[in-house]
Tab-separated table of C-alpha atoms in Angstrom:
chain	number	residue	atom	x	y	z
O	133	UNK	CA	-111.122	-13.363	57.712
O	134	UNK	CA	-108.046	-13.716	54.431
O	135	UNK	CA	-108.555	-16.407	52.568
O	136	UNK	CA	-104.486	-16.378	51.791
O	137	UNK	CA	-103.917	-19.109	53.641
O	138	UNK	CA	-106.450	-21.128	51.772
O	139	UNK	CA	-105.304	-20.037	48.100
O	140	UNK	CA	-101.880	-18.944	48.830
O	141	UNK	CA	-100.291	-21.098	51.616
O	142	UNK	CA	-96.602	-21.600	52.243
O	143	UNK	CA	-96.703	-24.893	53.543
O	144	UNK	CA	-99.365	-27.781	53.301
O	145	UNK	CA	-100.442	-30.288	56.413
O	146	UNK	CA	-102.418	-33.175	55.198
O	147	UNK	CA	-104.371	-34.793	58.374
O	148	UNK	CA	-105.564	-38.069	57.649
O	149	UNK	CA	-102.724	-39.171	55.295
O	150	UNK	CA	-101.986	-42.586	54.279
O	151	UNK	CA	-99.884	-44.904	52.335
O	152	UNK	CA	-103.066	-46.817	51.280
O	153	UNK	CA	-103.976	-46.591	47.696
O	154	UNK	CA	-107.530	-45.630	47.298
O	155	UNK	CA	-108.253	-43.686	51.093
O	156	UNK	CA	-108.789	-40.494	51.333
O	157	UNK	CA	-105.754	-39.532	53.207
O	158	UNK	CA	-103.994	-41.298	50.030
O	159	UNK	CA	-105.553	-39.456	47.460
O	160	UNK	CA	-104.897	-36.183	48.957
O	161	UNK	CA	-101.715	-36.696	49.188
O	162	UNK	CA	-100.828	-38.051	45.420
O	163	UNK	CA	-102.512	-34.179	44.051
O	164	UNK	CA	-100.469	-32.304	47.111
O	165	UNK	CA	-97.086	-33.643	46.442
O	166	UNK	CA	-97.084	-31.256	43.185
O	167	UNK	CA	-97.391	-28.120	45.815
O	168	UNK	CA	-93.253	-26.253	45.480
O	169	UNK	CA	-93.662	-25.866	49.523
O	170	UNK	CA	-93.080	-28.158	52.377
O	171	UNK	CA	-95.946	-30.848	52.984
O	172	UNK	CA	-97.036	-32.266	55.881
O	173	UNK	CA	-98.284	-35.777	55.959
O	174	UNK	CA	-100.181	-36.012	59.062
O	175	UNK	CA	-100.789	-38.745	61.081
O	176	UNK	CA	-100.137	-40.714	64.406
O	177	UNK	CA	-100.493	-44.106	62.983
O	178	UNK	CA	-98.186	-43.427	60.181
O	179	UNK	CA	-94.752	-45.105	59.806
O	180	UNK	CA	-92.165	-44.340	57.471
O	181	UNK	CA	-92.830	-41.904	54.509
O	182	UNK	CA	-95.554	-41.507	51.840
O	183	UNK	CA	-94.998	-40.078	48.231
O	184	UNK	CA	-91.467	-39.316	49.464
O	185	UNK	CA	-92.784	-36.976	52.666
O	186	UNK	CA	-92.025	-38.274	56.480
O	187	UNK	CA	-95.100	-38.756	58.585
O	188	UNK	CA	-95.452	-36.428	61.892
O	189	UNK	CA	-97.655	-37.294	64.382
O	190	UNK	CA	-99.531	-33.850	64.780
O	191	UNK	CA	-100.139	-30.509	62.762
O	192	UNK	CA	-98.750	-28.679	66.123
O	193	UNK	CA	-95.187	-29.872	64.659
O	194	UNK	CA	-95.601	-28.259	61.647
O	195	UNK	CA	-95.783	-24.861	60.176
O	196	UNK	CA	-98.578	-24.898	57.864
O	197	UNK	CA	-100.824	-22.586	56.848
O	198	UNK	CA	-103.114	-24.802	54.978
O	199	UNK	CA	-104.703	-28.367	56.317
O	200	UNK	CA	-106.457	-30.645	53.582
O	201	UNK	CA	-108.665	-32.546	56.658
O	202	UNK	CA	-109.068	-35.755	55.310
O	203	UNK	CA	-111.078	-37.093	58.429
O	204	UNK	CA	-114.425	-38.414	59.099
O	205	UNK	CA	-117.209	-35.942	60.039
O	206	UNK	CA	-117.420	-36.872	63.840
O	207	UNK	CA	-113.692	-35.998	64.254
O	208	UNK	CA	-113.727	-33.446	62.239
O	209	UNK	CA	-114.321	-30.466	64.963
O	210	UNK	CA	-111.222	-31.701	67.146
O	211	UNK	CA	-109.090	-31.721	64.059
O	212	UNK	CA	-110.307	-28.073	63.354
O	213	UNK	CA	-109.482	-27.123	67.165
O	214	UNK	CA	-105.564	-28.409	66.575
O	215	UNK	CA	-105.396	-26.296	63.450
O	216	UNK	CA	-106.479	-23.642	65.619
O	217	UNK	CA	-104.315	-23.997	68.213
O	218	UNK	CA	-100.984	-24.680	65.587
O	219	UNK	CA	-102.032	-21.552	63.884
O	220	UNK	CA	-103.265	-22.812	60.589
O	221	UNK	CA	-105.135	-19.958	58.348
O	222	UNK	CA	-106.958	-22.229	56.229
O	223	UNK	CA	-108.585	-25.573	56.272
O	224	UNK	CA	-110.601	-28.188	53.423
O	225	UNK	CA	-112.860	-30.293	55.161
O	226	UNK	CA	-114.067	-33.264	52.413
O	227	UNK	CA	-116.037	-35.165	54.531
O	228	UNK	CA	-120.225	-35.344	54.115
O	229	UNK	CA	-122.135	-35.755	57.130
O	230	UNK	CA	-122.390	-32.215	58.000
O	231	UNK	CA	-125.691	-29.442	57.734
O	232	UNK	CA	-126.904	-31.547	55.164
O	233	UNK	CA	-127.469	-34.700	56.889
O	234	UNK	CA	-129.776	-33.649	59.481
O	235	UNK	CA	-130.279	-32.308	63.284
O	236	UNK	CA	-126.530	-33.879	64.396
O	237	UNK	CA	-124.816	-32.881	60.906
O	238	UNK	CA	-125.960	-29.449	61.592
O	239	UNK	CA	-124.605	-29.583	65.580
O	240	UNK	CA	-121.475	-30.881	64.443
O	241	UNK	CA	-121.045	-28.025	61.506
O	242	UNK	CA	-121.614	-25.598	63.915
O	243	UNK	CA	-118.775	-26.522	66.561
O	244	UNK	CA	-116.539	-25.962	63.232
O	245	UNK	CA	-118.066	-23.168	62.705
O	246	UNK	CA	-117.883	-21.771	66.109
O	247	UNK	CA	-114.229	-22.929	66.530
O	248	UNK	CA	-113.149	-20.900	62.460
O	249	UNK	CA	-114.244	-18.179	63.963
O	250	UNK	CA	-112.453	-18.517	67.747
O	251	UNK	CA	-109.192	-19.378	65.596
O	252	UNK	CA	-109.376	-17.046	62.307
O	253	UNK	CA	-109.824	-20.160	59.894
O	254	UNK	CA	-111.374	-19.746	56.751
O	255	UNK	CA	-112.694	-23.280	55.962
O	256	UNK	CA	-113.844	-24.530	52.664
O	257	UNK	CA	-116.510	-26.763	52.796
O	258	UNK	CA	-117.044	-29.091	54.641
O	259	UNK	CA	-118.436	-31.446	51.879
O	260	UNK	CA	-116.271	-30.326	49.560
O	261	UNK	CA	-114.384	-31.822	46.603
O	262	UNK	CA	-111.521	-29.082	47.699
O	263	UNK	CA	-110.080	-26.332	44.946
O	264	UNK	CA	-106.921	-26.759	42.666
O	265	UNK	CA	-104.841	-23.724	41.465
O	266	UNK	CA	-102.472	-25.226	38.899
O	267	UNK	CA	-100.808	-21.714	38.607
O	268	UNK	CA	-99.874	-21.699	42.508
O	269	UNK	CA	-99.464	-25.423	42.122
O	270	UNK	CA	-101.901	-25.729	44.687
O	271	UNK	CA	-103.978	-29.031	44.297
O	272	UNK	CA	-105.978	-29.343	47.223
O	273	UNK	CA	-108.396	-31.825	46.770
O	274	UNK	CA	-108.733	-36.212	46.544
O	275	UNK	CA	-109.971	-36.550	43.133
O	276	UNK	CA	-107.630	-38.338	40.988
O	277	UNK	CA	-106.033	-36.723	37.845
O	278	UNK	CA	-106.489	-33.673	39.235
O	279	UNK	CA	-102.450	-32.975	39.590
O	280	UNK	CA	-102.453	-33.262	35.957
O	281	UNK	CA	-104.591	-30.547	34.972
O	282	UNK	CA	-103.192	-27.579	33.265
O	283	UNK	CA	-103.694	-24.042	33.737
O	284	UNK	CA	-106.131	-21.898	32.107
O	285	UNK	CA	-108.001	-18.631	32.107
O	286	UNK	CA	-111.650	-20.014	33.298
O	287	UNK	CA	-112.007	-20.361	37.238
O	288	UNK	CA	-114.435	-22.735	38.199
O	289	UNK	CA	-116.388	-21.689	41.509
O	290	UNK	CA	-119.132	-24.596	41.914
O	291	UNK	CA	-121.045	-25.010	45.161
O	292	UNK	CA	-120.936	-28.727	43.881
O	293	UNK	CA	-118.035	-30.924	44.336
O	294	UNK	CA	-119.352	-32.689	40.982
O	295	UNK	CA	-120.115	-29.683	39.161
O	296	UNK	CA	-116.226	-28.411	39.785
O	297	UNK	CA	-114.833	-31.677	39.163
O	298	UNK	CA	-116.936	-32.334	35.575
O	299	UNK	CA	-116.442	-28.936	34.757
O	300	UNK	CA	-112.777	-29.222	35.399
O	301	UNK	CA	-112.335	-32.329	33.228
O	302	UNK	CA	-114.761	-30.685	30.094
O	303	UNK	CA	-112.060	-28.022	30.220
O	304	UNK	CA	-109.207	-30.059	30.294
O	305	UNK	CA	-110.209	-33.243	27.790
O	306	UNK	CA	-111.161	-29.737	25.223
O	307	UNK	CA	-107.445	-28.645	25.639
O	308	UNK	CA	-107.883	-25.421	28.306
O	309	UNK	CA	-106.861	-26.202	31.549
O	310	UNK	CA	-108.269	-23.788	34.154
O	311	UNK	CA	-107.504	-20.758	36.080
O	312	UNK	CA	-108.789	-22.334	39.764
O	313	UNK	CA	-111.608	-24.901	40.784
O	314	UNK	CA	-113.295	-23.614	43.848
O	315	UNK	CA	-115.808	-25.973	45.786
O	316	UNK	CA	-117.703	-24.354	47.572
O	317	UNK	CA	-119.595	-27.438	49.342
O	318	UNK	CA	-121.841	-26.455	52.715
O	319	UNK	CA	-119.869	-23.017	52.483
O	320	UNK	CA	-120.057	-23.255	56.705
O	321	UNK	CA	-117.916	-19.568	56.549
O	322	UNK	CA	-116.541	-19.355	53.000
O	323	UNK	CA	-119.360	-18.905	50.661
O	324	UNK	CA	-119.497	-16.883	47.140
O	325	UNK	CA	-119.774	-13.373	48.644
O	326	UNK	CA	-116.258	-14.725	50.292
O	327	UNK	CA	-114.480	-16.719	46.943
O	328	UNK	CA	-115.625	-14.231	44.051
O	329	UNK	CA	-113.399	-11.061	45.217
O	330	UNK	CA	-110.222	-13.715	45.725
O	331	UNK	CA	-110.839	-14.765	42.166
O	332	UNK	CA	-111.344	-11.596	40.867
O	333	UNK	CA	-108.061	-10.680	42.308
O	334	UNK	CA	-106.490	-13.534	40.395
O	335	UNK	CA	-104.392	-11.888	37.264
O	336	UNK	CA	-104.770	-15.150	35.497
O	337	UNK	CA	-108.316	-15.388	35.602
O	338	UNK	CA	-110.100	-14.105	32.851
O	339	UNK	CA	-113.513	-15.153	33.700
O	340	UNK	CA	-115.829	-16.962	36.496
O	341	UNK	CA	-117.831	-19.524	35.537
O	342	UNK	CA	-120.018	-19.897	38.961
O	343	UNK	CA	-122.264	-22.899	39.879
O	344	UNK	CA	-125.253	-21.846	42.403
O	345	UNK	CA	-127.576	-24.121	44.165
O	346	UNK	CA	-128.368	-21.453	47.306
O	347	UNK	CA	-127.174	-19.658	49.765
O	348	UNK	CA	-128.481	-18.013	52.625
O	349	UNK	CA	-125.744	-15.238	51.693
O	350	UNK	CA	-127.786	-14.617	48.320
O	351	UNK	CA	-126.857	-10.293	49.023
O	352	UNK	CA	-123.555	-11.059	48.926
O	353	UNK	CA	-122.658	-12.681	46.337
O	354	UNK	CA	-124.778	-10.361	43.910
O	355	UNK	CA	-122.881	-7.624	45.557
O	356	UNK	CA	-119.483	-9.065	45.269
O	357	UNK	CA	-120.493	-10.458	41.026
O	358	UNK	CA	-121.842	-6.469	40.887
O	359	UNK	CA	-118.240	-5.217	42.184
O	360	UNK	CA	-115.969	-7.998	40.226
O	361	UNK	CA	-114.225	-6.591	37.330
O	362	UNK	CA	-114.002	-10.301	36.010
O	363	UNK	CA	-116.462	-11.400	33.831
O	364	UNK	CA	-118.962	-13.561	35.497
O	365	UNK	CA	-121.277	-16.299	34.260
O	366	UNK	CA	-123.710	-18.427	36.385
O	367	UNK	CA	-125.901	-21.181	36.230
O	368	UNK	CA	-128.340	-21.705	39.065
O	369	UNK	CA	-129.709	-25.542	39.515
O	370	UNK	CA	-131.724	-27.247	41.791
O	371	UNK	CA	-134.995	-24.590	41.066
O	372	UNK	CA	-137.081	-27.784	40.825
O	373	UNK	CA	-135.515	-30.607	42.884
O	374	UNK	CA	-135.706	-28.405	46.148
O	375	UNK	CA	-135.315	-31.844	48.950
O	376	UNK	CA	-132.447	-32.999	46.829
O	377	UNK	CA	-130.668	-29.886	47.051
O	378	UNK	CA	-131.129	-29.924	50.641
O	379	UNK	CA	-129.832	-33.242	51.112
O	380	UNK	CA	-126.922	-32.304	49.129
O	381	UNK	CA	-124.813	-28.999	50.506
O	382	UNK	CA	-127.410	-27.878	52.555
O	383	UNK	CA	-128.823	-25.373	50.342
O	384	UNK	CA	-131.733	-23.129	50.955
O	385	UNK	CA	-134.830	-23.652	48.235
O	386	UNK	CA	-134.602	-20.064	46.310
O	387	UNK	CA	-136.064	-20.092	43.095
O	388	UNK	CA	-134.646	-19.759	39.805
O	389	UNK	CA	-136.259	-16.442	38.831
O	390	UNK	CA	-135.218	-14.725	41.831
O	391	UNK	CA	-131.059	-15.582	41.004
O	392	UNK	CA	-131.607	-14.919	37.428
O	393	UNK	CA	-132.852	-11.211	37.712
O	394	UNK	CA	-130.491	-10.233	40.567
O	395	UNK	CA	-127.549	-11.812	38.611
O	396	UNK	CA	-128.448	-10.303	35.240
O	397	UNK	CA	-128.950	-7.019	37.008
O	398	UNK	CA	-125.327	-7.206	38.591
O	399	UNK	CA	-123.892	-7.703	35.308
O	400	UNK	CA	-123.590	-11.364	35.059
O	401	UNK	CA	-124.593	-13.610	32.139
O	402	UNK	CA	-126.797	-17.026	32.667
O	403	UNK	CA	-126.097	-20.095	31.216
O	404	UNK	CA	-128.817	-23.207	31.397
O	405	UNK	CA	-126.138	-26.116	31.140
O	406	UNK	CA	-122.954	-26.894	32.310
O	407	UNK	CA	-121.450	-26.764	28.549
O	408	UNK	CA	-122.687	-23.289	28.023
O	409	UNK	CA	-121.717	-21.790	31.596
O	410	UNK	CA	-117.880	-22.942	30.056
O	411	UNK	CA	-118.273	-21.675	26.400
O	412	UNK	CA	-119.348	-18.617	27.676
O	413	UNK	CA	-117.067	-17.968	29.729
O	414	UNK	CA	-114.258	-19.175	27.493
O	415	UNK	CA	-115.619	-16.658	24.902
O	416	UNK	CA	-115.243	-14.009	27.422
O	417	UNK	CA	-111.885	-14.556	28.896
O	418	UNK	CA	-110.329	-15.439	25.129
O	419	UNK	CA	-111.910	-12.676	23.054
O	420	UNK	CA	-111.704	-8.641	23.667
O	421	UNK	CA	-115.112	-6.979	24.699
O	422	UNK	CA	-117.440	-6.386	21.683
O	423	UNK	CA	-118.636	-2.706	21.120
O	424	UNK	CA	-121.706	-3.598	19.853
O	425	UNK	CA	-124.290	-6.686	19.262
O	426	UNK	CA	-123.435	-6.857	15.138
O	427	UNK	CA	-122.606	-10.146	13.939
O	428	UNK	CA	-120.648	-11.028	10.844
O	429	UNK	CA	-120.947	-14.769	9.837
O	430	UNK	CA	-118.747	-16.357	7.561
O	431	UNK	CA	-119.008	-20.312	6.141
O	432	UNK	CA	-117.287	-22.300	4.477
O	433	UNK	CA	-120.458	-24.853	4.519
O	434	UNK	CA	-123.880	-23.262	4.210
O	435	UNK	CA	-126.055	-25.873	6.253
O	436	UNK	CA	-124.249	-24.992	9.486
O	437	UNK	CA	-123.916	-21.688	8.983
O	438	UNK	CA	-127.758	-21.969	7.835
O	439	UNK	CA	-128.189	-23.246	11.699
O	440	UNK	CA	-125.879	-20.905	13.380
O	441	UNK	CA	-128.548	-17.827	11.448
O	442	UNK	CA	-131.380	-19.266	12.767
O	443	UNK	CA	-129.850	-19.817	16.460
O	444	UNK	CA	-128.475	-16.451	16.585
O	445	UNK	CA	-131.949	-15.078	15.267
O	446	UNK	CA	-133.870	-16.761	17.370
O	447	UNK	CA	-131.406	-15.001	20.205
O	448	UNK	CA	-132.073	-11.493	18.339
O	449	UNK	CA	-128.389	-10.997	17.516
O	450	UNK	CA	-128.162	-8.316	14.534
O	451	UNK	CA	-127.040	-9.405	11.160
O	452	UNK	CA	-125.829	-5.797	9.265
O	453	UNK	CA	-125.759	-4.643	5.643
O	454	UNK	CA	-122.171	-4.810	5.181
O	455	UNK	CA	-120.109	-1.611	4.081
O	456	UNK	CA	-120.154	-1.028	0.057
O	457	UNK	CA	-116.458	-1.106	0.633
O	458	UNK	CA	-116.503	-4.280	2.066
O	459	UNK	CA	-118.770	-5.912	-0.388
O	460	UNK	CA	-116.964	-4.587	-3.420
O	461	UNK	CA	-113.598	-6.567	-1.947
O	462	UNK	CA	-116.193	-9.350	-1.267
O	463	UNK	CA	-117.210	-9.491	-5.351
O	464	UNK	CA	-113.399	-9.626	-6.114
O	465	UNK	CA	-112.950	-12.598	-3.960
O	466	UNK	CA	-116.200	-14.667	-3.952
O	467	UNK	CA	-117.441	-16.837	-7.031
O	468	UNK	CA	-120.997	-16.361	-8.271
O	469	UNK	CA	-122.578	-19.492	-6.590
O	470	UNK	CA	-121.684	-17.989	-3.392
O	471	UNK	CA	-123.739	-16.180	-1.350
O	472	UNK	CA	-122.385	-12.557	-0.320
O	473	UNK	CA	-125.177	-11.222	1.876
O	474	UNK	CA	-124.135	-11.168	6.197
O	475	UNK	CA	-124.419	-14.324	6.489
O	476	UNK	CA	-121.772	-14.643	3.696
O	477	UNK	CA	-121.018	-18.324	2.731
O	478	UNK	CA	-118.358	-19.596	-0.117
O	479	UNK	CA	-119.367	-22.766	-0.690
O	480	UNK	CA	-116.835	-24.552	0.250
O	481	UNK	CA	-112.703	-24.074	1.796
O	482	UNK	CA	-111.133	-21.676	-0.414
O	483	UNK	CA	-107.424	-20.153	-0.692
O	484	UNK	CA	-108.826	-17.018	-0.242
O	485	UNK	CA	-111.374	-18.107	2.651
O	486	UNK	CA	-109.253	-16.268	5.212
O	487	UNK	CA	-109.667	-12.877	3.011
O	488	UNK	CA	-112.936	-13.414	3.114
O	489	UNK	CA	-113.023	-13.585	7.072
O	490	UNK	CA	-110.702	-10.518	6.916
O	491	UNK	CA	-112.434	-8.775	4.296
O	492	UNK	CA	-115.749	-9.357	6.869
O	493	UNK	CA	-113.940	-8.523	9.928
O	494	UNK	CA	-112.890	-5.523	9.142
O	495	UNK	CA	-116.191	-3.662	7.971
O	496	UNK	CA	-116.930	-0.905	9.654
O	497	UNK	CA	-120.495	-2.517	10.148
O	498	UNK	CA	-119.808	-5.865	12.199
O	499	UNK	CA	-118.870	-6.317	15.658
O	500	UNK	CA	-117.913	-9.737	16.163
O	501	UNK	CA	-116.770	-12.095	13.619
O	502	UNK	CA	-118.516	-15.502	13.846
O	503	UNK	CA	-116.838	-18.305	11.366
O	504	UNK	CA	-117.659	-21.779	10.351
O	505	UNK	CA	-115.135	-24.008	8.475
O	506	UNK	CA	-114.449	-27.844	7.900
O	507	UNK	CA	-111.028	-28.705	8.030
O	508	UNK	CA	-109.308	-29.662	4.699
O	509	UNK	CA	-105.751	-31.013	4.482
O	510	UNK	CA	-104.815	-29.089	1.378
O	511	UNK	CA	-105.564	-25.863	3.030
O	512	UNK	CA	-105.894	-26.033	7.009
O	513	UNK	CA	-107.248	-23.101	8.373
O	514	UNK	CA	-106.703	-19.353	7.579
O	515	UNK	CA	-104.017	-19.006	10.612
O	516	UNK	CA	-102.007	-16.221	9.338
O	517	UNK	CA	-105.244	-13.842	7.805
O	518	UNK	CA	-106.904	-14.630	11.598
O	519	UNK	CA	-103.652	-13.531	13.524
O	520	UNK	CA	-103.180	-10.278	11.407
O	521	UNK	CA	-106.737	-9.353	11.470
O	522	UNK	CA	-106.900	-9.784	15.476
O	523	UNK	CA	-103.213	-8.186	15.914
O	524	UNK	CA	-105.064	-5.138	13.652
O	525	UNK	CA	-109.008	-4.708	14.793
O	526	UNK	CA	-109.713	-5.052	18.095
O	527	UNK	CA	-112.943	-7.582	17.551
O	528	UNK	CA	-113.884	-10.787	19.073
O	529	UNK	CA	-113.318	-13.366	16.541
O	530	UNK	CA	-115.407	-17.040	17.260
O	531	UNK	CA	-114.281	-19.313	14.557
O	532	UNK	CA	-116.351	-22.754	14.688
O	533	UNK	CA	-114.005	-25.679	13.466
O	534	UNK	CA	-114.820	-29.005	12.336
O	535	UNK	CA	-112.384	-32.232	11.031
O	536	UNK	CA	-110.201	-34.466	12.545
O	537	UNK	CA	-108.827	-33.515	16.087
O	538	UNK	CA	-105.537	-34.612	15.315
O	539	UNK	CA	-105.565	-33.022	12.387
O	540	UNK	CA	-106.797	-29.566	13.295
O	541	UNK	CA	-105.023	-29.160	16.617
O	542	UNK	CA	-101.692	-27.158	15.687
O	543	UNK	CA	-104.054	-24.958	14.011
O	544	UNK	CA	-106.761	-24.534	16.965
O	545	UNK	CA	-104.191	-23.763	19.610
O	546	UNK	CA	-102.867	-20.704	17.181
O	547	UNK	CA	-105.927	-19.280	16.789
O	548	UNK	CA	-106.624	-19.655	21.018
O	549	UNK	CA	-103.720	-18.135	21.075
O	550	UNK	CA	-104.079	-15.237	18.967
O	551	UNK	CA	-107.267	-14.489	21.477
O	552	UNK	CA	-109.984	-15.911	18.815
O	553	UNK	CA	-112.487	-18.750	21.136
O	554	UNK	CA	-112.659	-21.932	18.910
O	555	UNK	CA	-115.763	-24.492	19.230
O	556	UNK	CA	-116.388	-27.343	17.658
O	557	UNK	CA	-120.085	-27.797	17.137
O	558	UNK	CA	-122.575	-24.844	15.476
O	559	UNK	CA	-124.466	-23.990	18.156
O	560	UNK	CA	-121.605	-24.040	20.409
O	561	UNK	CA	-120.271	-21.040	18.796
O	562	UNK	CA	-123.619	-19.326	17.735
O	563	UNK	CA	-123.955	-19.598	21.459
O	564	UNK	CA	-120.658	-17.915	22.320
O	565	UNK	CA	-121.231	-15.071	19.756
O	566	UNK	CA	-124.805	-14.629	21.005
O	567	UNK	CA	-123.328	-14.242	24.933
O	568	UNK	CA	-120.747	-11.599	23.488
O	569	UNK	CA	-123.622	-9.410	21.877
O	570	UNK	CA	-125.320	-10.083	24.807
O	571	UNK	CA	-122.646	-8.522	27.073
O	572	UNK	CA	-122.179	-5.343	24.807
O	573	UNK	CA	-125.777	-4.163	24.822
């Protein structure tokens, strides 16, 4: 089975589409309309044109390789047959009411099932939010907004429709954008052993940030997160809130401890929230691979960079003796009240704050540079030092900003794009430093 259809199409048929603001079929259509291929507004009731497209009364009169099946569960199998039989390769099925519903949820997910496989479909879902790829302008899903989001280099694979859609919006209201959002919902014959090699394949991903609930293809997907060359990060949930999960995509109860060795043994990291699953993977797909677990902390501020110590500490990241060579440059620079150990703090934003972060970053000693500053007007942020010491030393630099966001933007987006991961909080980026030791060990 190729999911190309499903990520890739050519053409678009959306069954169920309507002119009515707020249905399904409507919604679907306002984030399709973006795709640079024909699309298909299907339906037999519909007169005239929506979002500019004609209606046609059946998917057999179209060519499409993709259907966004925005149809109620009962109906859903029949619609599946006539993608079948018009040769469609790929098909979203949103509606609930499936596996995870009960004894005639599960009959009717099976007749899809049994029908993909007669036909060659790869389905995603059913019960599925759907999957956006801005880059492929491919925006597959009903949830509002989502035509707007920008693309990025952190794919989202969530077996929750939430999950994907909150973790979509986190990236984009913090300025990233994503790579791909990939819900997964009752996964009836697209699960994660399926998604993670297509996403891996993906040149503009630069890491997987993967949402896990269960699967009865638990092999699988450790097999296909050993073999991924993208870096993968996963958070498992429902490990205590087993007849919810059911209830919800249909999920088998697995516990927690069983996902979290097999994932850590195939190379994965695991995140215990939804904000560190993202900042971890940001800090992977932004900064280049550490060679070591070393950290060199810099501040501007000593109380946060007090709490960033302790975090990273209590996470057993290394703090080294810096090189003599490096300190000696650090006496030239710092003034007496400062404190020039690793952690090295300066009391407060200095001109020559950015030597000091260069000064740091290159010693022989350190690994990966972790910085905390609070924006100040007079100064901004040590742009120009950052992007000569990341064009130079091939180090992961995490640089921890503070101030206004209006304020601090220009300078933000030059450091994200010099391939240094910004946060905005302490532990934020102690936490992305400590995944990046983490990963080098």
């Amino acid at each position: 089975m190729s999911l190309t259809d499903l990520f890739d199409p050519d053409s678009i048929a959306v069954i169920g589409a309507s002119k009515t603001p707020g249905k399904l079929g409507n919604d679907a259509m306002a984030n399709a309309k973006e795709f640079d291929g024909p699309v298909y507004p299907v339906n037999p009731s519909g007169e005239g044109s929506v979002y500019g497209y004609e209606f046609v009364d059946s998917v057999a009169t179209t060519d499409a390789d993709l259907a966004l099946c925005c149809v109620p569960a009962p109906a859903t199998p029949d619609v599946i047959e006539d993608c079948g039989e018009a040769g469609v390769g790929g098909a979203v099925v949103f509606a609930g009411g499936f596996a995870e519903s009960g004894a005639q949820g599960e009959q009717l997910q099976e007749r899809i099932r049994e029908t993909a496989a007669e036909y060659d479909i790869a389905i995603l879902g059913p019960n599925t939010a759907g999957h956006i790829i801005p880059h492929r302008s491919v925006f597959s899903s009903f949830v509002p907004g989502f035509d707007e989001i920008e693309t990025g280099d952190v794919a989202v694979v969530a077996q929750s429709g939430g999950v994907g859609v909150t973790a979509t919006f986190q990236l984009d209201r913090e300025g990233y954008g994503t790579a791909g959002m990939y819900g997964l919902g009752n996964r009836v014959n697209t699960d994660f052993g399926d998604v993670i090699p297509a996403v891996d394949d993906d040149p503009e991903t630069g890491a997987m940030a993967l949402h896990i609930e269960g699967t009865e293809e638990f092999d699988a997907a450790v097999q296909a997160i050993d073999e991924a060359s993208t870096p993968v990060v996963a958070l498992k949930s429902g490990n205590r809130a087993e007849e919810f999960v059911q209830s919800h995509t249909g999920a088998p109860v697995q516990s927690g401890e069983r996902y979290e060795q097999a994932l850590t043994d195939a190379g994965a990291v695991t995140a215990d929230s939804l904000t560190e699953l993202l900042d971890a993977s940001r800090a992977l797909a932004t900064c280049p691979e550490a060679s070591g677990p070393n950290v060199g902390l810099v501040t501007a501020q000593a109380g946060p960079g007090i709490m960033m110590a302790d975090y990273l500490k209590d996470r057993n990241v290394n703090f080294p003796e810096l090189s003599a060579e490096t300190r000696e440059r650090l006496d030239d620079l710092l003034l007496g009240f400062t404190y020039d150990q690793n952690p090295i703090d300066t009391g407060r934003p200095m001109p020559e704050f950015g030597e000091v972060v260069d000064a740091v970053g290159r010693d022989e000693n350190v690994d990966i540079v972790l910085v905390y500053e609070i924006f100040e007007h007079s100064l901004g942020y040590p742009v120009e030092e950052l992007e000569g010491l990341t064009n130079e030393v091939d180090k992961p630099v995490v640089f921890t900003v503070a101030g206004p966001s209006e304020a601090l933007a220009e300078d933000r987006q030059r450091m994200e794009d010099s391939g240094i991961a910004t946060f905005d909080t302490p532990e934020r980026g102690a936490y992305a430093a400590s995944v990046l030791a983490e990963t080098s060990r």
